[in-house]
Amino acid sequence: AMAGEGSTFRLRCSLLGHGQDVRGLTRGLFPEGSFVSVSRDRTARLWAPDGLNRGFTEMHCMSGHSNFVSCVCIIPPSDLYPRGLIATGGNDHNICIFTVDSPAPLYVLKGHKNTVCSLSSGKFGTLLSGSWDTTAKVWLNDRCMMTLQGHTAAIWAVKILPEQGLMLTGSADKTIKLWKAGRCERTFTGHEDCVRGLAILSEMEFLSCANDASVRRWQISGECLQVYYGHTNYIYSISVFPRCKDFVTTGEDRSLRIWKQGECAQTIRLPAQSVWCCCVLDNGDIVVGASDGIIRVFTESLERTASAEEIQAFENELAQASIDPKTGDLGDINADDLPGREHLKDPGTRDGQTRLIKDNGKVEAYQWSVSEGRWIKIGDVVGSSGATQQTSGKVLFEGKEYDYVFTIDVNENGPSYKLPYNITDDPWLTAYNFLQKNDLNPMFLDQVAKFIMDNTKGQTLLSTSNQFSDPFTGAGRYVPGSSSGSSTIPGADPFTGAGRYVPGSASNTIPPVGGVDPFTGMDAYQSAAAKVENIYFPKKDAVTFDQANPTQILGKLKELNGSAAEEHKLTEDDLIILEKLLSATCNTSTETPTAQQLQTLWRAINWPEDIVFPALDILRLSVRHPTVNENFCSEKEHVQFIILLLKFLNPKGKQANQLLALRALCNCFVSHAGQKLMMEQRDEIMTQAIETKSGNNKNIHIALATLTLNYAVCLHKVNNVEGKAQCLSVISTVMEVVQDLEAIFRLLVALGTLISDDTNAVQLAKSLGVDSQIKKYASVSEPAKVKECCRFVLNLL
């Protein structure tokens, strides 16, 4: 019996245009009802509904990649581009950004070191990309803002969640990770093979599909709510219907499956082995792309359904398809046991049920259609010799796709090695890399290269010169020395350990324009309602920790020296030398620190970690002196110096050492040499420093906030987007755990300094959700500086 409208999907149209596999689809914003497809033929195409009939017209074809195009997404409209933009990712490691009416890219994003196979766009112009290089990157306009590292294999799927700052990545390492402000918050485990697709259901739930032939529904909190089975092979893509929880999936079992209320409601077979991608249009129609290069659209609407002739043509195409029994799509087949044609007289029990029959020695496959009440032929089952290699890049090796994966035996009794190869690769280079990787004799080079060429029958594509661009200079990366802050030595601002202001001879600050120093603690600063001048940021100079009690520090050093092991003991002379160094660097004498004093200090700060803290305190005070700063931070010495300080930042180590190492790093910023070193090592230092947030020590939190503030001061002077992004991510992450209001204040000043005069940074801060994080501080009553500074920051956001 014919079912009514709205229950069954039927063919709407088949679109020819692409020359090879269609690998990615996304619904378009402009024109209405449109979609964009990308293909191994290196193009992207925009299709718009054809007003007159049920089809689509190719509006234009976009080219910009030098290799296969594997994914596509739409970047929502902005003031600059009111029709939005189209982003495509390819096997040439690049992302191309197009306007909706130009065939050439507006710009190209470079930075990934392998195929870009997934893209997702968020608010404020952010774009998230996933790559076989195991990383995901966050881009804002034409710059890479941050790199998400943590997966151990290719990232096949990425999605930006509706809640600000949250992102998902799915990987060939079988896990899904949730990222917040650029840091991994949670890892979802359960899939038994590569995760291939992700789809968002709501702020709290999402779906994933994988090569284990299952779909899983997850809660953001981590639990898996449901597993859906139905596919018999890899599931490549998943897409959700608008305004409900129903979804569609496509995969390597030649099918598109429609899921309603958690059940597979309909299975549509296609005359192509790999159904790579699908997307759902606003009207609920489904678009699918497959390895035969044809795009097909299916609809529930009777008026959009294809004509009887077109449907017949599609069924004929399906009936002529040959099904390879080895894919396992139809289960284990034993041709001798199969019934004849009479088996098709019995109706099927559910939609999509398959039945095999044997007719004149040929095995045929049929599928039951509930809506039509009949068996539809979906292909002939052919035995294949196993020697033919699918050229659709079907073979997976270490979570990536290749045209071929050869097994090579180097000698009779040794192990065999896997050699993955794409027809776009250079056979000699592949052979060379294979021998290097497996530590094999380079003498085999000719033999292995010849083996590859013989077995691929010379199937090579013209390789373009830029395919072998220098792998070490991906754009958007910080190049040491290219932006060495200004050469002025900022005067130290007298911050203190406990957040109190201790006026002392060391203070050489100039009071800010407002006439009141906002950093002076309790009662010194009165806010008058009349004064709305922002005296807080952008901050121009580094904040240092200057409070000192040389007598106490030396007393502790002598006491611990008494109990130190022989090889660490300092002599009486050494102690006098360190005393001189302290007086030289704490402005109590006019002498310049000597090389001998610095060598003695270096020995002392290499003491065992349970007794080193007084020596670290001497370092913290003396590194403010230009001579000491130059010595420890200069080209020659800095590597050991940074390694040593980073070692003390281990959250499992002593808190006193963590605190003094953070303060010493803050004080490095007073001189040009220190600033240059801190900027060159920014990534390592920030990554290690943020780990100290875990202890609930307010002084450590204040020092961590100050380090972030000093980075913000330097980054405000140079346009280093990745640096700002890392700093914003640290501010956002540390804000979550810090209670102390002095630390909060310094983080707010850092945030204000970073985003002042930089619209990109403002957009990024919003996309990380920082504005909602700091709102609560706008109503803090004491100290008033927290509230005022917070309001100034919120004005920028």
PDB file of N, CA, C and O in Angstrom, residues 705-746:
ATOM      1  N   ALA A 705      48.650  35.009  37.778  1.00  0.00           N
ATOM      2  CA  ALA A 705      47.900  36.106  37.131  1.00  0.00           C
ATOM      3  C   ALA A 705      48.867  37.201  36.691  1.00  0.00           C
ATOM      4  O   ALA A 705      48.702  37.810  35.620  1.00  0.00           O
ATOM      5  N   THR A 706      49.904  37.449  37.488  1.00  0.00           N
ATOM      6  CA  THR A 706      50.866  38.516  37.160  1.00  0.00           C
ATOM      7  C   THR A 706      51.701  38.115  35.943  1.00  0.00           C
ATOM      8  O   THR A 706      51.982  38.942  35.066  1.00  0.00           O
ATOM      9  N   LEU A 707      52.075  36.835  35.881  1.00  0.00           N
ATOM     10  CA  LEU A 707      52.831  36.362  34.721  1.00  0.00           C
ATOM     11  C   LEU A 707      51.998  36.565  33.445  1.00  0.00           C
ATOM     12  O   LEU A 707      52.481  37.054  32.419  1.00  0.00           O
ATOM     13  N   THR A 708      50.709  36.228  33.550  1.00  0.00           N
ATOM     14  CA  THR A 708      49.811  36.399  32.399  1.00  0.00           C
ATOM     15  C   THR A 708      49.704  37.876  32.027  1.00  0.00           C
ATOM     16  O   THR A 708      49.714  38.247  30.848  1.00  0.00           O
ATOM     17  N   LEU A 709      49.627  38.736  33.049  1.00  0.00           N
ATOM     18  CA  LEU A 709      49.548  40.182  32.816  1.00  0.00           C
ATOM     19  C   LEU A 709      50.811  40.685  32.112  1.00  0.00           C
ATOM     20  O   LEU A 709      50.740  41.480  31.163  1.00  0.00           O
ATOM     21  N   ASN A 710      51.977  40.208  32.541  1.00  0.00           N
ATOM     22  CA  ASN A 710      53.221  40.655  31.899  1.00  0.00           C
ATOM     23  C   ASN A 710      53.292  40.201  30.441  1.00  0.00           C
ATOM     24  O   ASN A 710      53.808  40.924  29.585  1.00  0.00           O
ATOM     25  N   TYR A 711      52.759  39.006  30.172  1.00  0.00           N
ATOM     26  CA  TYR A 711      52.683  38.572  28.769  1.00  0.00           C
ATOM     27  C   TYR A 711      51.743  39.494  27.988  1.00  0.00           C
ATOM     28  O   TYR A 711      52.016  39.868  26.857  1.00  0.00           O
ATOM     29  N   ALA A 712      50.618  39.839  28.615  1.00  0.00           N
ATOM     30  CA  ALA A 712      49.654  40.715  27.933  1.00  0.00           C
ATOM     31  C   ALA A 712      50.298  42.057  27.590  1.00  0.00           C
ATOM     32  O   ALA A 712      50.090  42.610  26.507  1.00  0.00           O
ATOM     33  N   VAL A 713      51.124  42.574  28.517  1.00  0.00           N
ATOM     34  CA  VAL A 713      51.801  43.861  28.278  1.00  0.00           C
ATOM     35  C   VAL A 713      52.695  43.754  27.042  1.00  0.00           C
ATOM     36  O   VAL A 713      52.689  44.619  26.164  1.00  0.00           O
ATOM     37  N   CYS A 714      53.461  42.679  26.954  1.00  0.00           N
ATOM     38  CA  CYS A 714      54.346  42.486  25.784  1.00  0.00           C
ATOM     39  C   CYS A 714      53.535  42.275  24.507  1.00  0.00           C
ATOM     40  O   CYS A 714      53.880  42.805  23.447  1.00  0.00           O
ATOM     41  N   LEU A 715      52.473  41.468  24.608  1.00  0.00           N
ATOM     42  CA  LEU A 715      51.689  41.141  23.415  1.00  0.00           C
ATOM     43  C   LEU A 715      50.900  42.333  22.906  1.00  0.00           C
ATOM     44  O   LEU A 715      50.539  42.403  21.737  1.00  0.00           O
ATOM     45  N   HIS A 716      50.622  43.292  23.809  1.00  0.00           N
ATOM     46  CA  HIS A 716      49.893  44.487  23.380  1.00  0.00           C
ATOM     47  C   HIS A 716      50.744  45.306  22.410  1.00  0.00           C
ATOM     48  O   HIS A 716      50.234  46.016  21.557  1.00  0.00           O
ATOM     49  N   LYS A 717      52.077  45.161  22.553  1.00  0.00           N
ATOM     50  CA  LYS A 717      52.978  45.975  21.726  1.00  0.00           C
ATOM     51  C   LYS A 717      53.239  45.335  20.367  1.00  0.00           C
ATOM     52  O   LYS A 717      53.638  46.009  19.428  1.00  0.00           O
ATOM     53  N   VAL A 718      53.093  44.010  20.262  1.00  0.00           N
ATOM     54  CA  VAL A 718      53.388  43.355  18.976  1.00  0.00           C
ATOM     55  C   VAL A 718      52.122  42.666  18.508  1.00  0.00           C
ATOM     56  O   VAL A 718      51.306  42.258  19.312  1.00  0.00           O
ATOM     57  N   ASN A 719      51.969  42.522  17.212  1.00  0.00           N
ATOM     58  CA  ASN A 719      50.743  41.866  16.748  1.00  0.00           C
ATOM     59  C   ASN A 719      50.982  40.378  16.571  1.00  0.00           C
ATOM     60  O   ASN A 719      51.176  39.895  15.471  1.00  0.00           O
ATOM     61  N   ASN A 720      50.992  39.653  17.679  1.00  0.00           N
ATOM     62  CA  ASN A 720      51.218  38.215  17.623  1.00  0.00           C
ATOM     63  C   ASN A 720      49.907  37.530  18.008  1.00  0.00           C
ATOM     64  O   ASN A 720      49.575  37.370  19.167  1.00  0.00           O
ATOM     65  N   VAL A 721      49.140  37.148  16.961  1.00  0.00           N
ATOM     66  CA  VAL A 721      47.790  36.652  17.199  1.00  0.00           C
ATOM     67  C   VAL A 721      47.774  35.361  17.995  1.00  0.00           C
ATOM     68  O   VAL A 721      46.988  35.186  18.910  1.00  0.00           O
ATOM     69  N   GLU A 722      48.688  34.445  17.654  1.00  0.00           N
ATOM     70  CA  GLU A 722      48.673  33.162  18.367  1.00  0.00           C
ATOM     71  C   GLU A 722      49.030  33.366  19.834  1.00  0.00           C
ATOM     72  O   GLU A 722      48.505  32.700  20.712  1.00  0.00           O
ATOM     73  N   GLY A 723      49.954  34.304  20.089  1.00  0.00           N
ATOM     74  CA  GLY A 723      50.326  34.618  21.464  1.00  0.00           C
ATOM     75  C   GLY A 723      49.135  35.143  22.247  1.00  0.00           C
ATOM     76  O   GLY A 723      48.861  34.721  23.371  1.00  0.00           O
ATOM     77  N   LYS A 724      48.394  36.081  21.624  1.00  0.00           N
ATOM     78  CA  LYS A 724      47.214  36.634  22.302  1.00  0.00           C
ATOM     79  C   LYS A 724      46.188  35.545  22.565  1.00  0.00           C
ATOM     80  O   LYS A 724      45.539  35.516  23.609  1.00  0.00           O
ATOM     81  N   ALA A 725      46.023  34.656  21.577  1.00  0.00           N
ATOM     82  CA  ALA A 725      45.035  33.586  21.741  1.00  0.00           C
ATOM     83  C   ALA A 725      45.412  32.689  22.915  1.00  0.00           C
ATOM     84  O   ALA A 725      44.574  32.314  23.726  1.00  0.00           O
ATOM     85  N   GLN A 726      46.701  32.356  23.015  1.00  0.00           N
ATOM     86  CA  GLN A 726      47.128  31.497  24.128  1.00  0.00           C
ATOM     87  C   GLN A 726      46.895  32.211  25.457  1.00  0.00           C
ATOM     88  O   GLN A 726      46.417  31.624  26.417  1.00  0.00           O
ATOM     89  N   CYS A 727      47.221  33.489  25.484  1.00  0.00           N
ATOM     90  CA  CYS A 727      47.060  34.278  26.705  1.00  0.00           C
ATOM     91  C   CYS A 727      45.578  34.353  27.111  1.00  0.00           C
ATOM     92  O   CYS A 727      45.238  34.211  28.282  1.00  0.00           O
ATOM     93  N   LEU A 728      44.695  34.564  26.122  1.00  0.00           N
ATOM     94  CA  LEU A 728      43.250  34.610  26.407  1.00  0.00           C
ATOM     95  C   LEU A 728      42.776  33.265  26.945  1.00  0.00           C
ATOM     96  O   LEU A 728      41.970  33.207  27.875  1.00  0.00           O
ATOM     97  N   SER A 729      43.291  32.204  26.359  1.00  0.00           N
ATOM     98  CA  SER A 729      42.903  30.871  26.810  1.00  0.00           C
ATOM     99  C   SER A 729      43.342  30.649  28.264  1.00  0.00           C
ATOM    100  O   SER A 729      42.593  30.104  29.075  1.00  0.00           O
ATOM    101  N   VAL A 730      44.557  31.120  28.592  1.00  0.00           N
ATOM    102  CA  VAL A 730      45.057  30.975  29.974  1.00  0.00           C
ATOM    103  C   VAL A 730      44.182  31.797  30.926  1.00  0.00           C
ATOM    104  O   VAL A 730      43.766  31.309  31.981  1.00  0.00           O
ATOM    105  N   ILE A 731      43.879  33.042  30.544  1.00  0.00           N
ATOM    106  CA  ILE A 731      43.041  33.893  31.413  1.00  0.00           C
ATOM    107  C   ILE A 731      41.708  33.195  31.680  1.00  0.00           C
ATOM    108  O   ILE A 731      41.259  33.078  32.818  1.00  0.00           O
ATOM    109  N   SER A 732      41.087  32.690  30.605  1.00  0.00           N
ATOM    110  CA  SER A 732      39.784  32.051  30.735  1.00  0.00           C
ATOM    111  C   SER A 732      39.869  30.812  31.629  1.00  0.00           C
ATOM    112  O   SER A 732      39.006  30.574  32.472  1.00  0.00           O
ATOM    113  N   THR A 733      40.944  30.028  31.459  1.00  0.00           N
ATOM    114  CA  THR A 733      41.090  28.793  32.242  1.00  0.00           C
ATOM    115  C   THR A 733      41.372  29.093  33.714  1.00  0.00           C
ATOM    116  O   THR A 733      40.822  28.454  34.608  1.00  0.00           O
ATOM    117  N   VAL A 734      42.224  30.085  33.969  1.00  0.00           N
ATOM    118  CA  VAL A 734      42.613  30.394  35.352  1.00  0.00           C
ATOM    119  C   VAL A 734      41.452  31.065  36.099  1.00  0.00           C
ATOM    120  O   VAL A 734      41.229  30.815  37.282  1.00  0.00           O
ATOM    121  N   MET A 735      40.670  31.918  35.377  1.00  0.00           N
ATOM    122  CA  MET A 735      39.488  32.567  35.973  1.00  0.00           C
ATOM    123  C   MET A 735      38.560  31.551  36.633  1.00  0.00           C
ATOM    124  O   MET A 735      37.900  31.850  37.609  1.00  0.00           O
ATOM    125  N   GLU A 736      38.482  30.343  36.018  1.00  0.00           N
ATOM    126  CA  GLU A 736      37.544  29.331  36.519  1.00  0.00           C
ATOM    127  C   GLU A 736      37.897  28.852  37.929  1.00  0.00           C
ATOM    128  O   GLU A 736      37.029  28.441  38.662  1.00  0.00           O
ATOM    129  N   VAL A 737      39.205  28.888  38.276  1.00  0.00           N
ATOM    130  CA  VAL A 737      39.597  28.281  39.562  1.00  0.00           C
ATOM    131  C   VAL A 737      39.986  29.298  40.622  1.00  0.00           C
ATOM    132  O   VAL A 737      39.972  28.991  41.798  1.00  0.00           O
ATOM    133  N   VAL A 738      40.329  30.510  40.204  1.00  0.00           N
ATOM    134  CA  VAL A 738      40.873  31.473  41.168  1.00  0.00           C
ATOM    135  C   VAL A 738      39.761  32.110  42.004  1.00  0.00           C
ATOM    136  O   VAL A 738      38.723  32.482  41.478  1.00  0.00           O
ATOM    137  N   GLN A 739      40.000  32.213  43.323  1.00  0.00           N
ATOM    138  CA  GLN A 739      39.039  32.878  44.221  1.00  0.00           C
ATOM    139  C   GLN A 739      39.542  34.264  44.625  1.00  0.00           C
ATOM    140  O   GLN A 739      38.766  35.189  44.795  1.00  0.00           O
ATOM    141  N   ASP A 740      40.859  34.379  44.779  1.00  0.00           N
ATOM    142  CA  ASP A 740      41.439  35.598  45.334  1.00  0.00           C
ATOM    143  C   ASP A 740      41.199  36.811  44.438  1.00  0.00           C
ATOM    144  O   ASP A 740      41.482  36.776  43.241  1.00  0.00           O
ATOM    145  N   LEU A 741      40.692  37.901  45.020  1.00  0.00           N
ATOM    146  CA  LEU A 741      40.313  39.052  44.204  1.00  0.00           C
ATOM    147  C   LEU A 741      41.502  39.822  43.640  1.00  0.00           C
ATOM    148  O   LEU A 741      41.387  40.457  42.594  1.00  0.00           O
ATOM    149  N   GLU A 742      42.646  39.760  44.312  1.00  0.00           N
ATOM    150  CA  GLU A 742      43.832  40.423  43.739  1.00  0.00           C
ATOM    151  C   GLU A 742      44.250  39.705  42.449  1.00  0.00           C
ATOM    152  O   GLU A 742      44.571  40.331  41.446  1.00  0.00           O
ATOM    153  N   ALA A 743      44.203  38.361  42.492  1.00  0.00           N
ATOM    154  CA  ALA A 743      44.532  37.595  41.284  1.00  0.00           C
ATOM    155  C   ALA A 743      43.510  37.893  40.185  1.00  0.00           C
ATOM    156  O   ALA A 743      43.867  38.095  39.020  1.00  0.00           O
ATOM    157  N   ILE A 744      42.227  37.955  40.555  1.00  0.00           N
ATOM    158  CA  ILE A 744      41.170  38.267  39.573  1.00  0.00           C
ATOM    159  C   ILE A 744      41.436  39.641  38.953  1.00  0.00           C
ATOM    160  O   ILE A 744      41.341  39.827  37.735  1.00  0.00           O
ATOM    161  N   PHE A 745      41.777  40.610  39.811  1.00  0.00           N
ATOM    162  CA  PHE A 745      42.041  41.964  39.315  1.00  0.00           C
ATOM    163  C   PHE A 745      43.156  41.949  38.267  1.00  0.00           C
ATOM    164  O   PHE A 745      43.046  42.534  37.197  1.00  0.00           O
ATOM    165  N   ARG A 746      44.236  41.236  38.582  1.00  0.00           N
ATOM    166  CA  ARG A 746      45.370  41.213  37.634  1.00  0.00           C
ATOM    167  C   ARG A 746      44.983  40.508  36.329  1.00  0.00           C
ATOM    168  O   ARG A 746      45.440  40.893  35.254  1.00  0.00           O
TER     169      ARG A 746
END
